mmCIF file of C-alpha atoms in Angstrom:
data_model
loop_
_atom_site.group_PDB
_atom_site.id
_atom_site.type_symbol
_atom_site.label_atom_id
_atom_site.label_comp_id
_atom_site.label_asym_id
_atom_site.label_seq_id
_atom_site.Cartn_x
_atom_site.Cartn_y
_atom_site.Cartn_z
ATOM 1 C CA UNK A 1397 82.491 80.177 117.682
ATOM 2 C CA UNK A 1398 83.483 83.035 115.400
ATOM 3 C CA UNK A 1399 81.779 83.473 112.061
ATOM 4 C CA UNK A 1400 83.386 81.438 109.266
ATOM 5 C CA UNK A 1401 85.849 83.171 106.957
ATOM 6 C CA UNK A 1402 86.392 83.308 103.205
ATOM 7 C CA UNK A 1403 89.546 85.288 102.466
ATOM 8 C CA UNK A 1404 91.579 85.908 99.328
ATOM 9 C CA UNK A 1405 95.122 87.167 98.838
ATOM 10 C CA UNK A 1406 95.722 88.759 95.445
ATOM 11 C CA UNK A 1407 99.508 88.513 95.923
ATOM 12 C CA UNK A 1408 101.187 90.424 93.063
ATOM 13 C CA UNK A 1409 99.118 88.990 90.219
ATOM 14 C CA UNK A 1410 96.987 92.033 89.401
ATOM 15 C CA UNK A 1411 97.793 95.536 88.253
ATOM 16 C CA UNK A 1412 96.478 98.260 90.519
ATOM 17 C CA UNK A 1413 93.619 99.043 88.139
ATOM 18 C CA UNK A 1414 92.604 95.364 87.976
ATOM 19 C CA UNK A 1415 92.762 95.088 91.770
ATOM 20 C CA UNK A 1416 90.390 98.003 92.206
ATOM 21 C CA UNK A 1417 88.046 96.649 89.547
ATOM 22 C CA UNK A 1418 88.076 93.308 91.384
ATOM 23 C CA UNK A 1419 87.019 95.037 94.599
ATOM 24 C CA UNK A 1420 84.213 96.847 92.773
ATOM 25 C CA UNK A 1421 83.008 93.558 91.262
ATOM 26 C CA UNK A 1422 82.982 91.832 94.646
ATOM 27 C CA UNK A 1423 81.112 94.774 96.164
ATOM 28 C CA UNK A 1424 78.517 94.626 93.402
ATOM 29 C CA UNK A 1425 78.034 90.870 93.746
ATOM 30 C CA UNK A 1426 77.464 90.841 97.496
ATOM 31 C CA UNK A 1427 74.840 93.597 97.466
ATOM 32 C CA UNK A 1428 72.263 90.946 96.549
ATOM 33 C CA UNK A 1429 73.597 88.452 99.143
ATOM 34 C CA UNK A 1430 72.624 89.825 102.597
ATOM 35 C CA UNK A 1431 72.736 86.358 104.170
ATOM 36 C CA UNK A 1432 76.329 85.959 103.050
ATOM 37 C CA UNK A 1433 77.618 89.177 104.540
ATOM 38 C CA UNK A 1434 75.694 88.465 107.765
ATOM 39 C CA UNK A 1435 77.052 84.954 108.216
ATOM 40 C CA UNK A 1436 80.549 84.923 106.684
ATOM 41 C CA UNK A 1437 83.506 87.209 107.268
ATOM 42 C CA UNK A 1438 84.796 88.069 103.807
ATOM 43 C CA UNK A 1439 88.334 89.420 103.534
ATOM 44 C CA UNK A 1440 90.356 90.764 100.611
ATOM 45 C CA UNK A 1441 94.116 91.222 100.870
ATOM 46 C CA UNK A 1442 95.323 93.418 97.978
ATOM 47 C CA UNK A 1443 98.850 94.655 97.320
ATOM 48 C CA UNK A 1444 100.138 97.541 99.442
ATOM 49 C CA UNK A 1445 99.733 100.199 96.725
ATOM 50 C CA UNK A 1446 96.059 99.375 96.265
ATOM 51 C CA UNK A 1447 95.077 99.352 99.945
ATOM 52 C CA UNK A 1448 94.002 103.032 100.268
ATOM 53 C CA UNK A 1449 91.685 102.970 97.255
ATOM 54 C CA UNK A 1450 90.488 99.431 97.926
ATOM 55 C CA UNK A 1451 89.547 100.561 101.410
ATOM 56 C CA UNK A 1452 87.459 103.386 99.996
ATOM 57 C CA UNK A 1453 85.632 100.974 97.695
ATOM 58 C CA UNK A 1454 84.942 98.412 100.431
ATOM 59 C CA UNK A 1455 84.319 100.716 103.402
ATOM 60 C CA UNK A 1456 80.502 100.393 103.372
ATOM 61 C CA UNK A 1457 80.366 96.649 102.702
ATOM 62 C CA UNK A 1458 81.583 94.924 105.904
ATOM 63 C CA UNK A 1459 84.228 93.213 103.774
ATOM 64 C CA UNK A 1460 87.428 93.076 105.802
ATOM 65 C CA UNK A 1461 90.390 94.902 104.279
ATOM 66 C CA UNK A 1462 93.651 93.029 104.721
ATOM 67 C CA UNK A 1463 97.350 93.387 103.995
ATOM 68 C CA UNK A 1464 99.763 90.728 102.772
ATOM 69 C CA UNK A 1465 102.476 91.615 105.285
ATOM 70 C CA UNK A 1466 103.564 94.300 107.750
ATOM 71 C CA UNK A 1467 106.801 95.518 109.289
ATOM 72 C CA UNK A 1468 107.772 94.306 112.738
ATOM 73 C CA UNK A 1469 108.475 97.897 113.835
ATOM 74 C CA UNK A 1470 106.099 100.831 113.474
ATOM 75 C CA UNK A 1471 108.714 103.518 112.826
ATOM 76 C CA UNK A 1472 112.414 103.747 112.076
ATOM 77 C CA UNK A 1473 115.113 103.138 109.488
ATOM 78 C CA UNK A 1474 113.458 100.209 107.727
ATOM 79 C CA UNK A 1475 113.781 100.990 104.031
ATOM 80 C CA UNK A 1476 110.971 99.588 101.925
ATOM 81 C CA UNK A 1477 108.894 98.326 104.852
ATOM 82 C CA UNK A 1478 105.256 99.185 105.591
ATOM 83 C CA UNK A 1479 104.214 100.139 109.109
ATOM 84 C CA UNK A 1480 101.358 98.372 110.822
ATOM 85 C CA UNK A 1481 100.375 101.710 112.343
ATOM 86 C CA UNK A 1482 99.885 103.172 108.872
ATOM 87 C CA UNK A 1483 98.012 100.087 107.682
ATOM 88 C CA UNK A 1484 95.653 100.403 110.645
ATOM 89 C CA UNK A 1485 95.067 104.072 109.797
ATOM 90 C CA UNK A 1486 94.029 102.969 106.302
ATOM 91 C CA UNK A 1487 91.432 100.587 107.711
ATOM 92 C CA UNK A 1488 93.374 97.309 107.539
ATOM 93 C CA UNK A 1489 91.934 94.792 110.016
ATOM 94 C CA UNK A 1490 93.910 91.632 109.198
ATOM 95 C CA UNK A 1491 97.493 91.049 108.046
ATOM 96 C CA UNK A 1492 99.042 87.932 106.566
ATOM 97 C CA UNK A 1493 102.205 86.884 108.382
ATOM 98 C CA UNK A 1494 104.699 84.117 107.702
ATOM 99 C CA UNK A 1495 103.460 82.870 104.339
ATOM 100 C CA UNK A 1496 105.554 80.079 102.841
ATOM 101 C CA UNK A 1497 106.830 82.494 100.190
ATOM 102 C CA UNK A 1498 107.973 84.948 102.860
ATOM 103 C CA UNK A 1499 109.676 82.167 104.804
ATOM 104 C CA UNK A 1500 111.451 80.682 101.776
ATOM 105 C CA UNK A 1501 111.997 83.357 99.114
ATOM 106 C CA UNK A 1502 112.604 86.222 101.557
ATOM 107 C CA UNK A 1503 114.147 84.096 104.324
ATOM 108 C CA UNK A 1504 111.943 85.351 107.143
ATOM 109 C CA UNK A 1505 112.858 83.472 110.314
ATOM 110 C CA UNK A 1506 110.747 82.527 113.312
ATOM 111 C CA UNK A 1507 111.883 85.490 115.398
ATOM 112 C CA UNK A 1508 110.935 87.984 112.683
ATOM 113 C CA UNK A 1509 107.544 86.345 112.311
ATOM 114 C CA UNK A 1510 106.980 86.564 116.069
ATOM 115 C CA UNK A 1511 107.853 90.267 116.020
ATOM 116 C CA UNK A 1512 105.362 90.816 113.194
ATOM 117 C CA UNK A 1513 102.621 89.094 115.200
ATOM 118 C CA UNK A 1514 103.435 91.464 118.064
ATOM 119 C CA UNK A 1515 103.262 94.421 115.672
ATOM 120 C CA UNK A 1516 99.841 93.283 114.474
ATOM 121 C CA UNK A 1517 98.547 93.035 118.036
ATOM 122 C CA UNK A 1518 100.026 96.429 118.907
ATOM 123 C CA UNK A 1519 98.051 97.997 116.056
ATOM 124 C CA UNK A 1520 94.793 96.105 116.646
ATOM 125 C CA UNK A 1521 95.239 94.061 113.472
ATOM 126 C CA UNK A 1522 94.303 90.374 113.424
ATOM 127 C CA UNK A 1523 97.320 88.290 112.393
ATOM 128 C CA UNK A 1524 96.621 85.722 109.696
ATOM 129 C CA UNK A 1525 99.515 83.444 110.587
ATOM 130 C CA UNK A 1526 100.433 81.020 107.819
ATOM 131 C CA UNK A 1527 101.611 77.599 108.950
ATOM 132 C CA UNK A 1528 102.393 74.283 107.309
ATOM 133 C CA UNK A 1529 104.771 71.356 107.148
ATOM 134 C CA UNK A 1530 107.517 71.390 104.463
ATOM 135 C CA UNK A 1531 107.389 67.661 103.681
ATOM 136 C CA UNK A 1532 104.602 65.123 103.493
ATOM 137 C CA UNK A 1533 104.233 63.217 106.723
ATOM 138 C CA UNK A 1534 101.473 61.942 109.002
ATOM 139 C CA UNK A 1535 98.660 64.258 110.073
ATOM 140 C CA UNK A 1536 99.810 63.899 113.680
ATOM 141 C CA UNK A 1537 103.391 64.923 112.880
ATOM 142 C CA UNK A 1538 102.217 67.747 110.612
ATOM 143 C CA UNK A 1539 100.042 69.148 113.401
ATOM 144 C CA UNK A 1540 102.907 68.875 115.886
ATOM 145 C CA UNK A 1541 105.114 70.999 113.630
ATOM 146 C CA UNK A 1542 102.338 73.546 112.998
ATOM 147 C CA UNK A 1543 101.637 73.888 116.719
ATOM 148 C CA UNK A 1544 105.342 74.529 117.249
ATOM 149 C CA UNK A 1545 105.201 77.264 114.570
ATOM 150 C CA UNK A 1546 102.251 78.905 116.329
ATOM 151 C CA UNK A 1547 103.902 78.841 119.749
ATOM 152 C CA UNK A 1548 107.055 80.332 118.239
ATOM 153 C CA UNK A 1549 105.018 83.096 116.576
ATOM 154 C CA UNK A 1550 103.479 84.012 119.941
ATOM 155 C CA UNK A 1551 106.874 84.501 121.575
ATOM 156 C CA UNK A 1552 106.404 88.248 122.113
ATOM 157 C CA UNK A 1553 102.623 88.660 122.171
ATOM 158 C CA UNK A 1554 99.376 86.698 122.160
ATOM 159 C CA UNK A 1555 96.637 88.489 120.198
ATOM 160 C CA UNK A 1556 93.064 88.316 121.436
ATOM 161 C CA UNK A 1557 92.175 86.787 118.057
ATOM 162 C CA UNK A 1558 94.320 84.944 115.558
ATOM 163 C CA UNK A 1559 93.593 83.391 112.167
ATOM 164 C CA UNK A 1560 95.701 80.397 111.201
ATOM 165 C CA UNK A 1561 96.157 79.788 107.474
ATOM 166 C CA UNK A 1562 97.107 76.114 107.208
ATOM 167 C CA UNK A 1563 98.710 75.020 103.952
ATOM 168 C CA UNK A 1564 101.114 72.084 103.662
ATOM 169 C CA UNK A 1565 104.118 73.471 101.796
ATOM 170 C CA UNK A 1566 104.632 70.228 99.891
ATOM 171 C CA UNK A 1567 101.171 70.557 98.335
ATOM 172 C CA UNK A 1568 101.700 74.071 96.949
ATOM 173 C CA UNK A 1569 101.552 73.771 93.163
ATOM 174 C CA UNK A 1570 101.674 69.976 93.409
ATOM 175 C CA UNK A 1571 99.862 67.757 90.915
ATOM 176 C CA UNK A 1572 98.188 65.966 93.821
ATOM 177 C CA UNK A 1573 96.943 68.246 96.626
ATOM 178 C CA UNK A 1574 96.543 67.124 100.202
ATOM 179 C CA UNK A 1575 93.443 64.979 100.680
ATOM 180 C CA UNK A 1576 90.456 66.364 102.627
ATOM 181 C CA UNK A 1577 90.938 63.558 105.140
ATOM 182 C CA UNK A 1578 94.568 64.526 105.761
ATOM 183 C CA UNK A 1579 93.710 68.221 106.050
ATOM 184 C CA UNK A 1580 90.793 67.550 108.403
ATOM 185 C CA UNK A 1581 92.811 65.298 110.696
ATOM 186 C CA UNK A 1582 95.746 67.705 110.768
ATOM 187 C CA UNK A 1583 93.564 70.711 111.587
ATOM 188 C CA UNK A 1584 91.676 68.814 114.274
ATOM 189 C CA UNK A 1585 94.994 67.965 115.904
ATOM 190 C CA UNK A 1586 96.106 71.596 115.578
ATOM 191 C CA UNK A 1587 92.949 72.847 117.282
ATOM 192 C CA UNK A 1588 93.258 70.268 120.066
ATOM 193 C CA UNK A 1589 96.862 71.306 120.634
ATOM 194 C CA UNK A 1590 95.985 75.014 120.802
ATOM 195 C CA UNK A 1591 92.908 74.775 123.013
ATOM 196 C CA UNK A 1592 94.468 77.255 125.445
ATOM 197 C CA UNK A 1593 94.465 80.107 122.899
ATOM 198 C CA UNK A 1594 91.632 82.651 123.361
ATOM 199 C CA UNK A 1595 90.129 82.862 119.870
ATOM 200 C CA UNK A 1596 91.516 80.831 117.002
ATOM 201 C CA UNK A 1597 90.084 80.677 113.484
ATOM 202 C CA UNK A 1598 91.555 77.924 111.304
ATOM 203 C CA UNK A 1599 91.525 78.391 107.534
ATOM 204 C CA UNK A 1600 92.722 75.981 104.892
ATOM 205 C CA UNK A 1601 94.663 77.497 102.022
ATOM 206 C CA UNK A 1602 95.813 74.705 99.729
ATOM 207 C CA UNK A 1603 94.351 74.442 96.204
ATOM 208 C CA UNK A 1604 90.980 75.556 97.545
ATOM 209 C CA UNK A 1605 88.032 75.658 95.176
ATOM 210 C CA UNK A 1606 84.289 74.900 94.948
ATOM 211 C CA UNK A 1607 83.107 71.937 96.969
ATOM 212 C CA UNK A 1608 86.219 71.629 99.121
ATOM 213 C CA UNK A 1609 84.874 73.239 102.280
ATOM 214 C CA UNK A 1610 81.985 70.758 102.344
ATOM 215 C CA UNK A 1611 84.504 67.884 102.474
ATOM 216 C CA UNK A 1612 86.459 69.272 105.410
ATOM 217 C CA UNK A 1613 85.851 68.691 109.101
ATOM 218 C CA UNK A 1614 83.936 71.372 111.005
ATOM 219 C CA UNK A 1615 87.059 72.149 112.992
ATOM 220 C CA UNK A 1616 88.093 74.194 109.929
ATOM 221 C CA UNK A 1617 86.434 77.617 109.931
ATOM 222 C CA UNK A 1618 86.886 78.602 106.305
ATOM 223 C CA UNK A 1619 89.230 78.989 103.359
ATOM 224 C CA UNK A 1620 92.127 81.236 102.463
ATOM 225 C CA UNK A 1621 91.971 81.416 98.688
ATOM 226 C CA UNK A 1622 94.504 82.142 95.998
ATOM 227 C CA UNK A 1623 94.311 82.152 92.211
ATOM 228 C CA UNK A 1624 90.986 80.327 92.018
ATOM 229 C CA UNK A 1625 89.295 83.334 93.608
ATOM 230 C CA UNK A 1626 90.680 85.764 91.025
ATOM 231 C CA UNK A 1627 87.294 85.344 89.374
ATOM 232 C CA UNK A 1628 84.930 87.320 91.649
ATOM 233 C CA UNK A 1629 82.049 84.941 90.900
ATOM 234 C CA UNK A 1630 84.194 81.987 91.955
ATOM 235 C CA UNK A 1631 85.058 83.759 95.205
ATOM 236 C CA UNK A 1632 81.364 84.352 95.832
ATOM 237 C CA UNK A 1633 80.578 80.678 95.126
ATOM 238 C CA UNK A 1634 83.110 79.448 97.675
ATOM 239 C CA UNK A 1635 82.004 82.081 100.192
ATOM 240 C CA UNK A 1636 78.419 80.797 99.971
ATOM 241 C CA UNK A 1637 79.603 77.261 100.666
ATOM 242 C CA UNK A 1638 81.511 78.572 103.663
ATOM 243 C CA UNK A 1639 78.219 79.548 105.309
ATOM 244 C CA UNK A 1640 77.870 75.857 106.220
ATOM 245 C CA UNK A 1641 80.647 76.376 108.789
ATOM 246 C CA UNK A 1642 78.271 78.216 111.137
#
């Protein structure tokens, strides 16, 4: 089994200066936590503009530098896109692909997502593929849809390692998040249905905070955090709890 993961996407919430300060704070906090860095894969996904400087700050920490997206081609007439080849040159090791916001707001379709997974593999970047069901249903049906999303995303390439960020779309920003029981059953069904994949890390990304990871089944390898982890100390707290996944 791979080491558990605690990852955070900063989306577009922070200014560049705040993003870099966040990285410095995380770096400072983990210096006194050798067990954490040895047993948990920590990952920070800043905005594109902050990646070069964030990489310099984090380069001696073993914290994984991530990106929130990448282009499906490495070079060409793709105005405004960011090449996976360039991200790899900057030290990016993981890239988020197919987040619910990319699928809905920016209308990314399944074929585009599959091409981005192929681009990640081509550039030795681990794809963090975001999956989830749009409407509340049974755990069995939710897993069936998520498995279909994964198979579609692997249309052009199968990476040697893939992270799956499971988040039911209907629970995003909802007053009542998905229950730990529902999440655990869904993710167990997802893992069972993808047993043929070489190396799959399953993360849960819905309304994740302190105490949640301890309520989830061991089939879940960690958490993909959002706004809760904007406080570096909160991120560290959840990361410590994630050590139980080993």
